[in-house]
Coordinates of C-alpha atoms in Angstrom, one line a residue:
M1 CA 131.9 56.7 53.7
K2 CA 128.7 54.5 53.2
L3 CA 127.2 56.3 56.6
K4 CA 127.5 59.4 55.1
L5 CA 126.0 58.4 51.9
I6 CA 122.6 57.2 53.9
F7 CA 122.6 60.4 56.2
L8 CA 123.0 62.5 52.9
T9 CA 119.9 60.6 50.9
L10 CA 117.9 61.1 54.1
F11 CA 118.3 64.6 54.3
L12 CA 117.5 64.9 50.6
T13 CA 114.4 62.9 51.0
T14 CA 113.1 65.1 53.9
M15 CA 113.8 68.1 52.2
Q16 CA 111.8 66.9 49.1
L17 CA 109.0 66.0 51.4
A18 CA 108.9 69.6 53.0
L19 CA 108.9 71.4 49.9
G20 CA 106.2 68.9 48.4
Q21 CA 103.9 69.9 51.5
V22 CA 100.6 71.5 50.5
R23 CA 100.9 75.4 52.4
F24 CA 97.4 76.7 53.1
E25 CA 97.4 80.2 55.5
A26 CA 95.8 83.2 56.5
K27 CA 97.8 86.7 56.6
V28 CA 96.3 89.7 57.8
S29 CA 97.8 93.3 57.1
K30 CA 97.5 94.5 60.7
K31 CA 96.3 92.7 64.0
K32 CA 95.1 95.9 65.6
L33 CA 93.6 98.7 63.9
G34 CA 90.8 101.6 64.5
V35 CA 87.3 101.2 63.6
N36 CA 88.0 103.9 60.9
E37 CA 90.7 101.7 59.1
R38 CA 90.6 98.6 56.8
L39 CA 92.0 95.4 57.0
R40 CA 93.0 93.2 54.3
V41 CA 93.2 89.2 54.7
D42 CA 95.1 87.0 52.3
F43 CA 94.3 83.4 52.1
E44 CA 97.5 82.3 50.4
M45 CA 98.4 78.7 49.0
N46 CA 101.2 76.7 47.3
K47 CA 99.1 74.7 45.2
D48 CA 95.7 75.4 43.1
G49 CA 92.9 74.0 44.5
D50 CA 88.9 73.9 44.0
N51 CA 85.5 75.0 46.2
F52 CA 87.8 77.7 47.9
T53 CA 85.0 78.6 51.1
P54 CA 86.0 81.9 52.8
P55 CA 84.9 82.7 56.6
S56 CA 82.0 84.6 57.4
F57 CA 84.2 87.7 58.9
S58 CA 81.8 88.2 61.8
G59 CA 82.3 91.6 62.7
F60 CA 83.5 93.2 59.6
T61 CA 81.9 94.4 56.5
V62 CA 83.5 93.3 53.1
V63 CA 84.1 96.4 51.1
G64 CA 86.6 94.6 48.5
G65 CA 87.1 91.2 47.3
P66 CA 88.0 88.3 46.9
N67 CA 90.7 89.6 44.3
Q68 CA 92.7 86.5 43.1
S69 CA 96.3 86.5 42.0
I70 CA 98.5 84.1 40.7
S71 CA 102.5 83.8 40.6
N72 CA 104.4 81.2 38.9
S73 CA 107.9 81.3 38.5
W74 CA 111.1 79.2 38.1
V75 CA 114.3 79.0 39.8
N76 CA 117.2 77.0 39.1
G77 CA 114.9 74.7 37.0
K78 CA 112.0 74.6 40.0
R79 CA 108.7 75.8 39.7
S80 CA 107.5 77.9 42.5
Y81 CA 103.8 78.4 42.6
A82 CA 101.1 80.9 44.8
K83 CA 97.6 81.6 44.6
T84 CA 96.1 84.4 46.8
F85 CA 92.5 85.4 47.4
S86 CA 92.4 88.7 49.2
Y87 CA 89.6 90.6 51.1
F88 CA 89.2 94.0 52.0
L89 CA 87.3 94.5 55.2
E90 CA 85.8 97.4 57.3
P91 CA 85.2 97.0 61.1
T92 CA 81.3 97.5 62.3
R93 CA 82.1 97.9 65.7
R94 CA 85.0 97.9 68.8
G95 CA 86.0 94.8 70.3
Q96 CA 87.9 91.6 70.0
F97 CA 87.2 89.6 66.6
T98 CA 88.4 86.2 65.1
I99 CA 89.1 85.7 61.6
K100 CA 87.6 82.2 61.2
Q101 CA 89.0 79.4 59.2
A102 CA 88.8 79.5 55.2
T103 CA 88.7 75.9 53.6
I104 CA 90.0 74.6 50.3
E105 CA 90.2 71.1 48.4
I106 CA 93.5 70.4 47.0
D107 CA 94.2 66.7 45.4
G108 CA 90.7 65.4 47.4
Q109 CA 92.2 66.4 50.6
T110 CA 90.4 69.2 52.6
Y111 CA 92.5 72.2 54.2
K112 CA 91.9 74.7 56.6
T113 CA 93.4 78.0 57.5
L114 CA 94.6 78.8 61.5
P115 CA 91.8 81.3 63.2
I116 CA 93.6 85.0 63.5
R117 CA 92.4 87.1 66.9
V118 CA 92.4 91.1 65.6
E119 CA 91.4 93.9 68.1
V120 CA 89.6 96.8 66.7
T121 CA 89.9 99.8 69.0
G122 CA 88.3 103.8 68.5
A123 CA 88.8 105.7 65.4
V124 CA 92.3 106.7 65.1
D125 CA 94.0 109.6 63.2
K126 CA 94.8 108.9 59.9
P127 CA 98.1 110.0 58.1
K128 CA 97.0 113.1 56.2
D129 CA 99.2 112.5 53.2
G130 CA 98.2 114.4 49.9
N131 CA 99.5 111.8 47.8
D132 CA 97.6 109.0 49.3
T133 CA 94.6 108.0 47.3
D134 CA 92.3 107.1 50.1
F135 CA 92.9 110.0 51.8
V136 CA 92.3 112.2 49.1
A137 CA 88.9 110.6 48.3
S138 CA 88.1 110.5 52.0
E139 CA 88.8 114.5 52.0
N140 CA 86.8 115.3 49.0
L141 CA 83.6 112.9 49.2
H142 CA 81.0 113.6 51.8
L143 CA 77.3 112.2 52.2
I144 CA 74.9 114.7 54.1
A145 CA 71.5 114.0 55.5
E146 CA 69.3 117.4 55.8
V147 CA 66.3 117.1 58.1
S148 CA 63.9 120.2 57.3
K149 CA 62.7 120.6 61.0
S150 CA 64.7 119.0 64.3
D151 CA 61.6 119.6 66.9
P152 CA 58.4 118.9 64.6
Y153 CA 55.1 117.9 66.4
L154 CA 53.7 114.3 66.8
N155 CA 52.4 113.4 63.1
E156 CA 54.1 116.6 61.7
A157 CA 56.0 116.0 58.3
I158 CA 59.6 116.7 58.1
T159 CA 61.6 115.8 54.8
V160 CA 65.0 114.1 54.8
V161 CA 67.3 114.7 51.5
Y162 CA 70.3 112.8 51.5
K163 CA 73.1 114.6 49.0
L164 CA 76.3 113.5 48.1
Y165 CA 78.8 116.2 47.5
V166 CA 82.0 115.4 45.1
S167 CA 85.0 118.0 45.0
P168 CA 86.1 118.9 41.5
R169 CA 89.6 117.4 42.5
I170 CA 87.9 113.9 42.1
S171 CA 85.4 112.1 40.1
V172 CA 82.8 109.4 41.2
S173 CA 81.9 106.4 38.5
N174 CA 79.4 104.4 40.0
W175 CA 77.8 103.8 43.5
R176 CA 75.2 101.8 45.4
E177 CA 73.4 101.5 48.9
L178 CA 75.3 99.5 51.2
D179 CA 72.8 99.9 54.2
S180 CA 69.4 101.5 54.0
P181 CA 67.8 103.7 57.2
K182 CA 64.6 101.6 58.7
Y183 CA 62.6 104.7 60.0
S184 CA 61.1 102.6 62.8
D185 CA 59.9 105.3 64.7
F186 CA 58.5 107.2 61.7
W187 CA 55.3 106.5 58.6
S188 CA 57.9 107.2 55.9
Q189 CA 57.2 107.6 52.3
A190 CA 60.0 107.7 49.5
I191 CA 59.5 110.5 46.5
D192 CA 60.4 109.3 43.2
M193 CA 63.5 110.6 41.8
K194 CA 62.8 110.0 38.5
Q195 CA 66.5 111.3 37.2
L196 CA 69.6 112.2 39.1
K197 CA 70.6 115.8 38.4
I198 CA 74.5 117.0 39.3
E199 CA 74.2 120.9 40.6
N200 CA 76.9 123.1 41.9
G201 CA 76.7 124.1 45.5
Q202 CA 79.3 124.8 48.4
Y203 CA 80.4 122.6 51.3
K204 CA 82.2 124.5 54.2
G205 CA 82.3 127.1 52.1
E206 CA 84.4 125.4 49.2
P207 CA 82.9 124.7 45.6
Y208 CA 81.4 121.3 45.3
R209 CA 79.3 119.5 42.9
Y210 CA 76.4 117.5 44.4
V211 CA 73.6 115.1 43.5
V212 CA 70.3 114.5 45.5
L213 CA 70.3 110.5 45.9
R214 CA 66.8 110.4 48.1
K215 CA 64.2 112.2 49.4
T216 CA 62.0 111.1 52.1
V217 CA 59.3 112.3 54.1
L218 CA 58.8 111.4 57.9
Y219 CA 55.9 111.6 59.9
P220 CA 56.7 110.8 63.8
Q221 CA 54.7 108.4 65.5
K222 CA 56.4 108.8 68.8
T223 CA 57.3 111.6 70.9
G224 CA 60.7 112.4 72.5
K225 CA 64.1 111.9 70.8
L226 CA 63.8 110.0 67.8
N227 CA 67.2 108.5 65.6
I228 CA 66.9 108.9 62.0
E229 CA 69.4 106.0 61.1
P230 CA 72.3 106.6 58.6
L231 CA 72.4 105.8 54.9
T232 CA 75.8 104.3 54.1
L233 CA 76.9 104.3 50.6
T234 CA 80.0 102.5 48.8
V235 CA 81.1 104.8 46.1
S236 CA 83.7 104.1 43.5
V237 CA 86.1 107.3 43.3
D238 CA 88.5 108.1 40.4
V239 CA 91.3 109.9 42.2
P240 CA 94.5 111.8 39.7
T241 CA 97.5 110.2 40.4
K242 CA 101.1 111.9 39.5
R243 CA 101.2 109.6 36.5
R244 CA 100.6 110.7 32.9
D245 CA 100.2 108.5 29.8
I246 CA 101.9 108.6 26.4
F247 CA 99.7 111.4 25.5
G248 CA 100.5 113.4 28.6
G249 CA 97.0 113.1 30.1
R250 CA 96.7 112.3 33.8
L251 CA 96.1 108.9 34.7
Y252 CA 93.2 108.0 37.6
T253 CA 93.1 105.2 40.0
T254 CA 90.1 104.1 41.3
V255 CA 89.1 103.6 45.0
N256 CA 86.2 102.0 46.6
K257 CA 85.2 104.4 49.7
T258 CA 82.4 103.7 52.0
V259 CA 80.7 106.8 53.1
A260 CA 77.4 107.4 55.5
A261 CA 75.2 110.4 56.3
G262 CA 75.6 109.8 60.1
N263 CA 72.7 109.6 62.6
R264 CA 70.7 112.5 63.0
I265 CA 68.7 112.9 66.2
I266 CA 65.3 115.0 66.4
E267 CA 62.7 116.1 69.4
A268 CA 59.3 115.2 68.4
K269 CA 56.9 117.2 70.5
P270 CA 53.5 115.9 71.9
L271 CA 50.2 117.8 70.8
P272 CA 49.0 119.9 73.8
I273 CA 46.5 118.8 76.0
Q274 CA 44.7 122.3 76.3
G275 CA 41.7 122.7 74.2
K276 CA 42.0 118.9 72.8
P277 CA 38.4 118.4 71.4
D278 CA 36.8 114.7 72.8
D279 CA 36.4 113.7 69.1
F280 CA 40.2 114.3 68.0
S281 CA 41.2 111.4 65.9
G282 CA 44.9 112.5 65.6
A283 CA 44.5 114.9 62.1
V284 CA 47.4 117.4 62.0
G285 CA 47.7 119.9 59.4
D286 CA 45.4 122.2 57.2
F287 CA 42.0 120.6 56.2
D288 CA 38.9 121.4 54.7
F289 CA 35.5 119.1 55.8
K290 CA 32.1 118.8 54.1
V291 CA 29.4 116.1 53.8
T292 CA 27.6 116.0 50.6
T293 CA 25.0 113.6 48.8
N294 CA 24.8 113.3 45.0
K295 CA 20.8 113.8 44.9
V296 CA 18.3 115.0 47.8
E297 CA 15.1 114.1 46.0
L298 CA 14.4 110.5 45.4
D299 CA 11.8 107.7 45.1
A300 CA 11.6 104.9 47.5
T301 CA 13.9 102.0 47.0
E302 CA 16.3 103.8 45.1
S303 CA 19.6 104.7 46.1
L304 CA 21.9 108.0 47.1
D305 CA 25.4 108.3 47.8
A306 CA 26.4 110.5 50.9
K307 CA 30.1 111.3 50.9
V308 CA 32.4 112.3 53.8
L309 CA 35.0 114.2 52.7
V310 CA 38.5 115.4 54.3
S311 CA 40.9 117.7 51.9
G312 CA 44.0 119.6 52.5
N313 CA 47.7 119.0 53.4
G314 CA 48.7 117.0 56.3
N315 CA 49.0 113.4 57.9
L316 CA 45.9 112.1 55.6
K317 CA 46.5 108.6 55.8
L318 CA 47.0 108.5 59.2
F319 CA 43.7 109.3 61.0
D320 CA 40.1 108.1 60.7
L321 CA 37.1 110.1 59.1
P322 CA 34.1 110.6 61.5
K323 CA 31.2 108.2 61.0
L324 CA 27.9 109.2 59.2
N325 CA 24.8 108.9 61.1
V326 CA 21.4 108.5 59.2
P327 CA 17.9 107.9 60.5
N328 CA 16.2 104.8 60.9
G329 CA 14.4 105.2 57.6
L330 CA 17.5 105.2 55.6
E331 CA 19.0 101.8 54.7
Q332 CA 23.0 102.2 55.2
Y333 CA 25.9 100.3 53.8
E334 CA 29.4 100.0 54.7
P335 CA 31.2 102.8 53.1
Q336 CA 33.6 102.7 50.2
H337 CA 37.1 104.4 51.2
N338 CA 38.9 106.3 48.7
E339 CA 42.3 108.1 48.9
R340 CA 43.7 110.6 46.4
V341 CA 46.9 111.6 48.2
R342 CA 50.2 112.7 46.5
T343 CA 53.4 112.9 48.5
N344 CA 55.9 115.8 48.0
L345 CA 58.6 117.7 50.0
T346 CA 55.7 119.5 52.3
G347 CA 54.0 116.0 53.2
M348 CA 50.9 114.7 52.3
G349 CA 48.4 116.6 50.0
G350 CA 45.0 115.9 48.4
N351 CA 41.5 114.3 49.9
I352 CA 40.4 110.9 51.6
S353 CA 36.7 110.1 51.6
D354 CA 34.1 107.5 52.8
T355 CA 31.5 107.4 50.7
Y356 CA 28.0 105.5 51.9
T357 CA 25.2 103.8 49.9
L358 CA 21.8 105.1 51.3
V359 CA 18.5 103.3 50.3
P360 CA 15.3 105.0 51.7
Q361 CA 12.5 102.4 52.3
Y362 CA 9.3 105.0 52.7
K363 CA 8.4 108.1 51.5
G364 CA 8.8 111.2 53.4
K365 CA 11.7 113.6 54.5
Y366 CA 15.0 112.4 56.3
P367 CA 17.5 114.5 57.6
I368 CA 21.2 113.4 57.9
P369 CA 22.4 115.4 60.9
S370 CA 25.4 117.3 61.0
I371 CA 28.7 115.9 62.0
S372 CA 32.1 117.5 63.3
F373 CA 36.0 117.1 62.2
S374 CA 38.5 118.3 64.5
Y375 CA 42.2 118.8 63.7
F376 CA 45.3 120.5 65.1
D377 CA 46.5 123.3 63.3
L378 CA 50.3 123.7 62.7
K379 CA 50.0 127.3 61.7
T380 CA 48.3 128.8 64.7
E381 CA 49.3 125.8 67.1
T382 CA 45.5 125.2 68.0
Y383 CA 42.9 123.0 67.5
K384 CA 40.2 123.6 65.0
R385 CA 36.8 121.8 64.6
I386 CA 34.7 122.0 61.3
T387 CA 31.1 121.0 61.3
S388 CA 29.2 120.0 58.4
D389 CA 25.4 121.2 57.4
E390 CA 22.4 119.1 57.8
I391 CA 20.8 117.6 55.0
V392 CA 17.3 116.6 54.2
V393 CA 16.5 114.1 51.6
N394 CA 12.8 113.9 50.3
V395 CA 11.9 110.6 49.2
K396 CA 8.5 111.5 47.1
N397 CA 7.1 108.5 46.2
G398 CA 6.9 105.0 48.2
P399 CA 5.0 103.0 50.6
D400 CA 3.8 105.0 53.9
G401 CA 5.9 104.0 56.8
G402 CA 4.7 102.3 59.8
D403 CA 4.5 104.2 63.5
T404 CA 5.9 107.5 63.8
V405 CA 8.9 108.1 66.4
V406 CA 9.4 111.5 68.1
T407 CA 12.6 113.0 69.2
S408 CA 13.3 114.8 72.3
E409 CA 12.0 118.4 72.2
S410 CA 15.4 119.9 71.6
G411 CA 15.7 117.7 68.0
G412 CA 12.0 118.1 67.3
T413 CA 12.4 115.9 64.3
N414 CA 10.2 113.2 63.4
K415 CA 11.1 109.7 62.7
K416 CA 9.6 106.7 61.1
L417 CA 10.2 103.5 62.4
V418 CA 11.5 101.0 59.2
T419 CA 9.6 97.7 59.3
Q420 CA 10.7 95.3 56.4
V421 CA 7.7 94.3 54.2
G422 CA 8.2 91.4 52.0
N423 CA 11.6 91.1 49.8
Q424 CA 12.8 94.6 48.8
F425 CA 15.4 93.0 46.5
R426 CA 15.2 90.2 43.9
F427 CA 18.3 88.7 43.0
L428 CA 18.9 87.3 39.3
K429 CA 19.4 83.6 39.0
L430 CA 22.6 83.0 37.6
N431 CA 22.4 79.3 36.8
A432 CA 19.3 78.6 34.7
G433 CA 20.1 74.8 34.4
L434 CA 18.9 75.1 30.6
Q435 CA 20.0 71.8 28.3
P436 CA 20.1 71.2 24.8
I437 CA 17.2 70.0 22.9
K438 CA 19.3 68.0 20.4
K439 CA 22.3 66.3 21.6
E440 CA 25.5 66.0 19.5
Y441 CA 27.8 63.3 20.0
F442 CA 31.6 63.3 19.8
F443 CA 31.7 59.8 17.5
K444 CA 32.0 60.8 13.4
S445 CA 31.4 64.6 14.6
T446 CA 33.9 67.1 12.8
V447 CA 36.2 67.2 15.4
Y448 CA 36.5 63.5 15.8
W449 CA 37.6 63.5 12.2
L450 CA 40.0 66.3 12.4
S451 CA 41.9 64.8 15.6
L452 CA 42.1 61.2 13.9
T453 CA 43.5 62.9 10.6
A454 CA 45.7 65.8 11.9
P455 CA 48.5 63.4 13.3
L456 CA 48.9 61.8 9.8
L457 CA 48.9 65.4 8.0
A458 CA 51.6 66.4 10.3
I459 CA 54.1 63.7 9.6
P460 CA 55.3 65.4 6.2
L461 CA 55.5 69.0 8.0
F462 CA 57.5 67.0 11.0
L463 CA 59.9 65.7 8.1
F464 CA 60.3 69.0 6.3
F465 CA 61.1 70.7 9.3
G466 CA 63.3 68.1 10.5
K467 CA 65.6 68.1 7.5
K468 CA 65.7 72.0 7.6
R469 CA 67.3 71.4 11.1
Q470 CA 69.7 69.0 10.1
E471 CA 70.8 70.9 7.5
R472 CA 71.2 74.0 9.9
L473 CA 73.2 71.9 12.5
S474 CA 75.6 70.8 9.6
D475 CA 76.3 74.3 8.4
V476 CA 78.8 74.7 10.6
S477 CA 80.4 77.8 9.1
G478 CA 77.2 79.2 9.2
N479 CA 76.1 78.4 12.8
R480 CA 79.7 80.2 13.9
V481 CA 78.6 83.6 12.1
R482 CA 75.0 83.3 13.7
K483 CA 76.7 83.1 17.3
A484 CA 79.0 85.7 16.6
D485 CA 75.9 87.8 15.3
K486 CA 74.0 87.1 18.1
L487 CA 76.9 87.6 20.4
A488 CA 77.2 90.9 19.0
R489 CA 73.9 91.9 19.4
K490 CA 74.1 90.9 23.1
Y491 CA 77.2 92.9 24.1
L492 CA 75.7 96.3 22.2
S493 CA 72.6 95.8 24.2
E494 CA 74.9 95.0 27.6
A495 CA 76.8 98.1 26.9
K496 CA 73.5 100.1 26.8
K497 CA 72.8 98.9 30.3
N498 CA 75.8 100.0 31.4
L499 CA 75.8 103.7 30.4
G500 CA 77.4 105.5 33.0
N501 CA 79.4 102.5 34.4
Q502 CA 82.9 103.7 32.2
K503 CA 84.9 100.4 32.5
E504 CA 82.1 98.0 32.1
F505 CA 80.5 99.8 29.2
Y506 CA 83.6 100.1 27.2
I507 CA 84.1 96.4 27.9
A508 CA 81.1 95.5 26.3
M509 CA 81.2 97.9 23.4
E510 CA 84.8 96.2 22.6
R511 CA 83.1 92.6 22.7
A512 CA 80.4 93.8 20.5
L513 CA 82.4 95.2 17.8
H514 CA 84.9 92.1 18.0
N515 CA 82.2 89.6 17.6
Y516 CA 80.3 91.9 14.8
L517 CA 83.4 91.3 12.8
K518 CA 83.9 87.5 13.4
A519 CA 80.3 87.4 12.0
K520 CA 80.5 89.6 8.9
L521 CA 84.5 89.1 8.1
H522 CA 85.0 85.6 9.6
I523 CA 88.2 86.6 11.4
Q524 CA 89.3 85.7 15.1
T525 CA 90.2 88.2 17.7
S526 CA 93.6 87.3 17.5
D527 CA 93.7 88.3 13.9
M528 CA 92.0 91.7 14.6
S529 CA 94.9 94.1 13.9
K530 CA 93.8 97.6 13.0
E531 CA 95.1 97.6 9.6
R532 CA 93.8 94.3 8.4
I533 CA 90.3 95.5 9.5
K534 CA 90.8 98.6 7.6
R535 CA 92.1 96.2 4.5
L536 CA 89.1 93.7 4.5
L537 CA 86.5 96.4 5.0
K538 CA 88.1 98.1 1.9
E539 CA 88.0 95.0 0.0
R540 CA 84.3 94.2 0.8
D541 CA 84.0 97.8 -0.9
V542 CA 82.7 99.6 2.4
E543 CA 83.0 103.3 2.4
D544 CA 86.3 104.5 3.8
A545 CA 84.5 107.0 6.2
I546 CA 82.6 104.0 7.8
S547 CA 85.9 102.1 8.2
I548 CA 87.6 105.2 9.8
E549 CA 84.6 105.3 12.2
F550 CA 84.7 101.7 13.3
I551 CA 88.5 102.0 13.8
A552 CA 87.8 104.9 15.8
L553 CA 85.3 103.2 18.2
L554 CA 87.9 100.6 18.8
E555 CA 90.5 103.3 19.7
S556 CA 87.8 104.9 22.0
C557 CA 87.3 101.6 23.7
E558 CA 91.2 101.4 24.2
F559 CA 91.8 104.8 25.2
A560 CA 88.6 104.8 27.7
R561 CA 90.4 102.3 30.0
Y562 CA 93.0 104.9 31.0
T563 CA 91.2 108.5 30.6
P564 CA 88.0 109.4 32.6
S565 CA 84.9 109.6 30.4
S566 CA 81.3 111.3 30.8
T567 CA 78.0 109.6 30.3
S568 CA 77.0 112.0 27.2
A569 CA 80.3 110.9 25.7
M570 CA 79.6 107.1 26.2
Q571 CA 76.1 107.9 25.1
Q572 CA 77.5 109.3 21.9
D573 CA 80.0 106.3 21.3
Y574 CA 76.9 104.1 21.8
D575 CA 75.0 105.8 19.1
K576 CA 78.0 105.8 16.7
A577 CA 78.6 102.0 17.1
S578 CA 74.7 101.4 16.4
R579 CA 75.0 103.4 13.2
V580 CA 78.1 102.3 12.0
I581 CA 77.3 98.8 12.3
A582 CA 74.0 99.6 10.4
S583 CA 76.0 101.2 7.5
I584 CA 78.4 98.2 7.2
D585 CA 75.6 95.8 7.1
K586 CA 74.0 97.8 4.3
Q587 CA 77.1 98.0 2.5
L588 CA 78.2 94.0 2.7

C-alpha cells in the first residue's frame, strides 16, 4: 500500500512539473506553397514574456502583422493561458527557405523556437470562390503601367503612367508604396501629382473606376532591350460580405492586398549613323538655336554679355551647348549656365543657355564668328544643323592696340594682338584697419552697471513666477482640465491628418470628443452615456440643437466602424465637430 502511494505521488509530481513547463513554439499554416500564395506564421507561448524578437523572414515580405492575441480559460479550477504573435508573409521567389528562430524572455530565461523549413514552388491556381474575400479583392483590383512608346530612340522621351483600377464591387480605403522602380537604364523625372482624381473608365471591357497614382518621364540612356521595373503597392481593400448590420446595411471586411504593375520591356533604338554631324553632342528633339549679345557698341574695359541659347522640346538637360569663340582682343570669362526647363507628359520643354561676359581691351571692331548646333529631329528622323549669325562688336573709345594680326585670306578679318598694359582692374580694400580715437573701457560703463544690477532686479521676478508655477502645480483639478483640453485639440488635429483613412479618422474624432467632455463637464469616459451628456449640457444652458449635433457626432463615430464612408463625409464630420465645439465653448 505504501509503495502504491509513493508511485502515485511521483506520478502527480511529474505531471505538475510537465504542466508547469514553459512552451514557446512556431507554427506555419503550410510547409509548401506557391509563389502567389501567402504564409501565416504563429509564435505561441503558454506564459507571458517580454522582449519578443521575430526572425528576419529571409525570402519573404511581411504583408501583415504582428497581430497579437491572448487567450485565458479556466477548466475545473485550472487556468489555461496562450499568447500568440501572428505574421502574414508573401514569398519573393521560388526555393527552399527557413523560418529562423524567434526569441522571448520569460521569468528571466530566454526561450527560442525551432527553425521550420518551407518550400516555395511556382504559382498555383487559387480556388475561384466567389465568397472568398481574398479572391474577390484579387479579381477586382488591378495596377497597370501604361507606356507611351515601346520602341523609342536613344534619348527620346517616353511616359509611364501607373493607374490603379478598382471595380465598383469593392472600395479602397488606403494604399502605400511597397517597392518603387529604380529606372537604372533611364534618366527619369517624376511629374508632380498635386491631387489624386477618381475617374471612370473600362478594364477589359468592364466599367471600372481608376486613379492615376504616378506619372514618370523616361529618357533611355542605353540601346537594346531595357526593363522598366514594376511599381508594387499594398492596398487596404474593403470587400462586401453576406452579413448585414442591425439596420440592414451590408457589412464590409478589410483585406490587405499586394498588387504590382509588372515588368515592361522596351526596345531602345540607336540613332542612325548616316548623316551624323561631327559636332553632334546628343541633342534629340525639336530645337531652335541662336547667339545674341546685349550690346554691340561700347567703350574699352566695359563689359557685354553674349548668350548661347537653345530652346524647344527634347532632352535639354542631357547634352552640352557649343562653345563660343571670340577674337583675341576680347577677354572672355567662364560662362554662367542657366536652365529654364519644365517637364510634362510630352517630355522636357523650355530653354538652356550659357552666358559669357566679354571685356574689350582696345578700341576697334571685333567679329564674334558664327557657331553651329546639331540635333536629331524625331519628326523627320534626320539630323539638322542650325548656324548662328556673325556678330560685330564696335569698341569706340579706348587705347590703341598693339600689332595687327591678319588671318588667312579666306577669313579676311584683321585681329589685334592683346597685350596687357598695367592693371586693368583695381579692387576695393575690404579691411581698412581703422581704430577709434577715443577708447571706451568696460569698467564703470553703462553695460558694466547693467550687468551688475540685472541679477538683483531679476530676483523678485523669479519669486513671482515661482509662486505662480507652484499654484498651478497644486491645482489638481485645473491641471486635469487643461490636460484633457490639450488632448482634445491634439486628437482633433490628428483626425484632420487622417482624412481619407476611415478607421483612424473616426477613432481620433471619438477621442477628441471624449476628452473635450472631460475638460468641460468634468466627467470620466466610463460615465459618458448619451443621456447623461445630454442632461449635463442642458444643465449648462447649452442649446438643444447643439446638444443634438454633438450626440450625432458620437453616433457617427460608432456607425463608421461598420459602414463605409467617403472622404467628403469625413470632411463634413470634421467641420461639424469644429463648429459644435466652438459653439459649446461660447455657451459654457
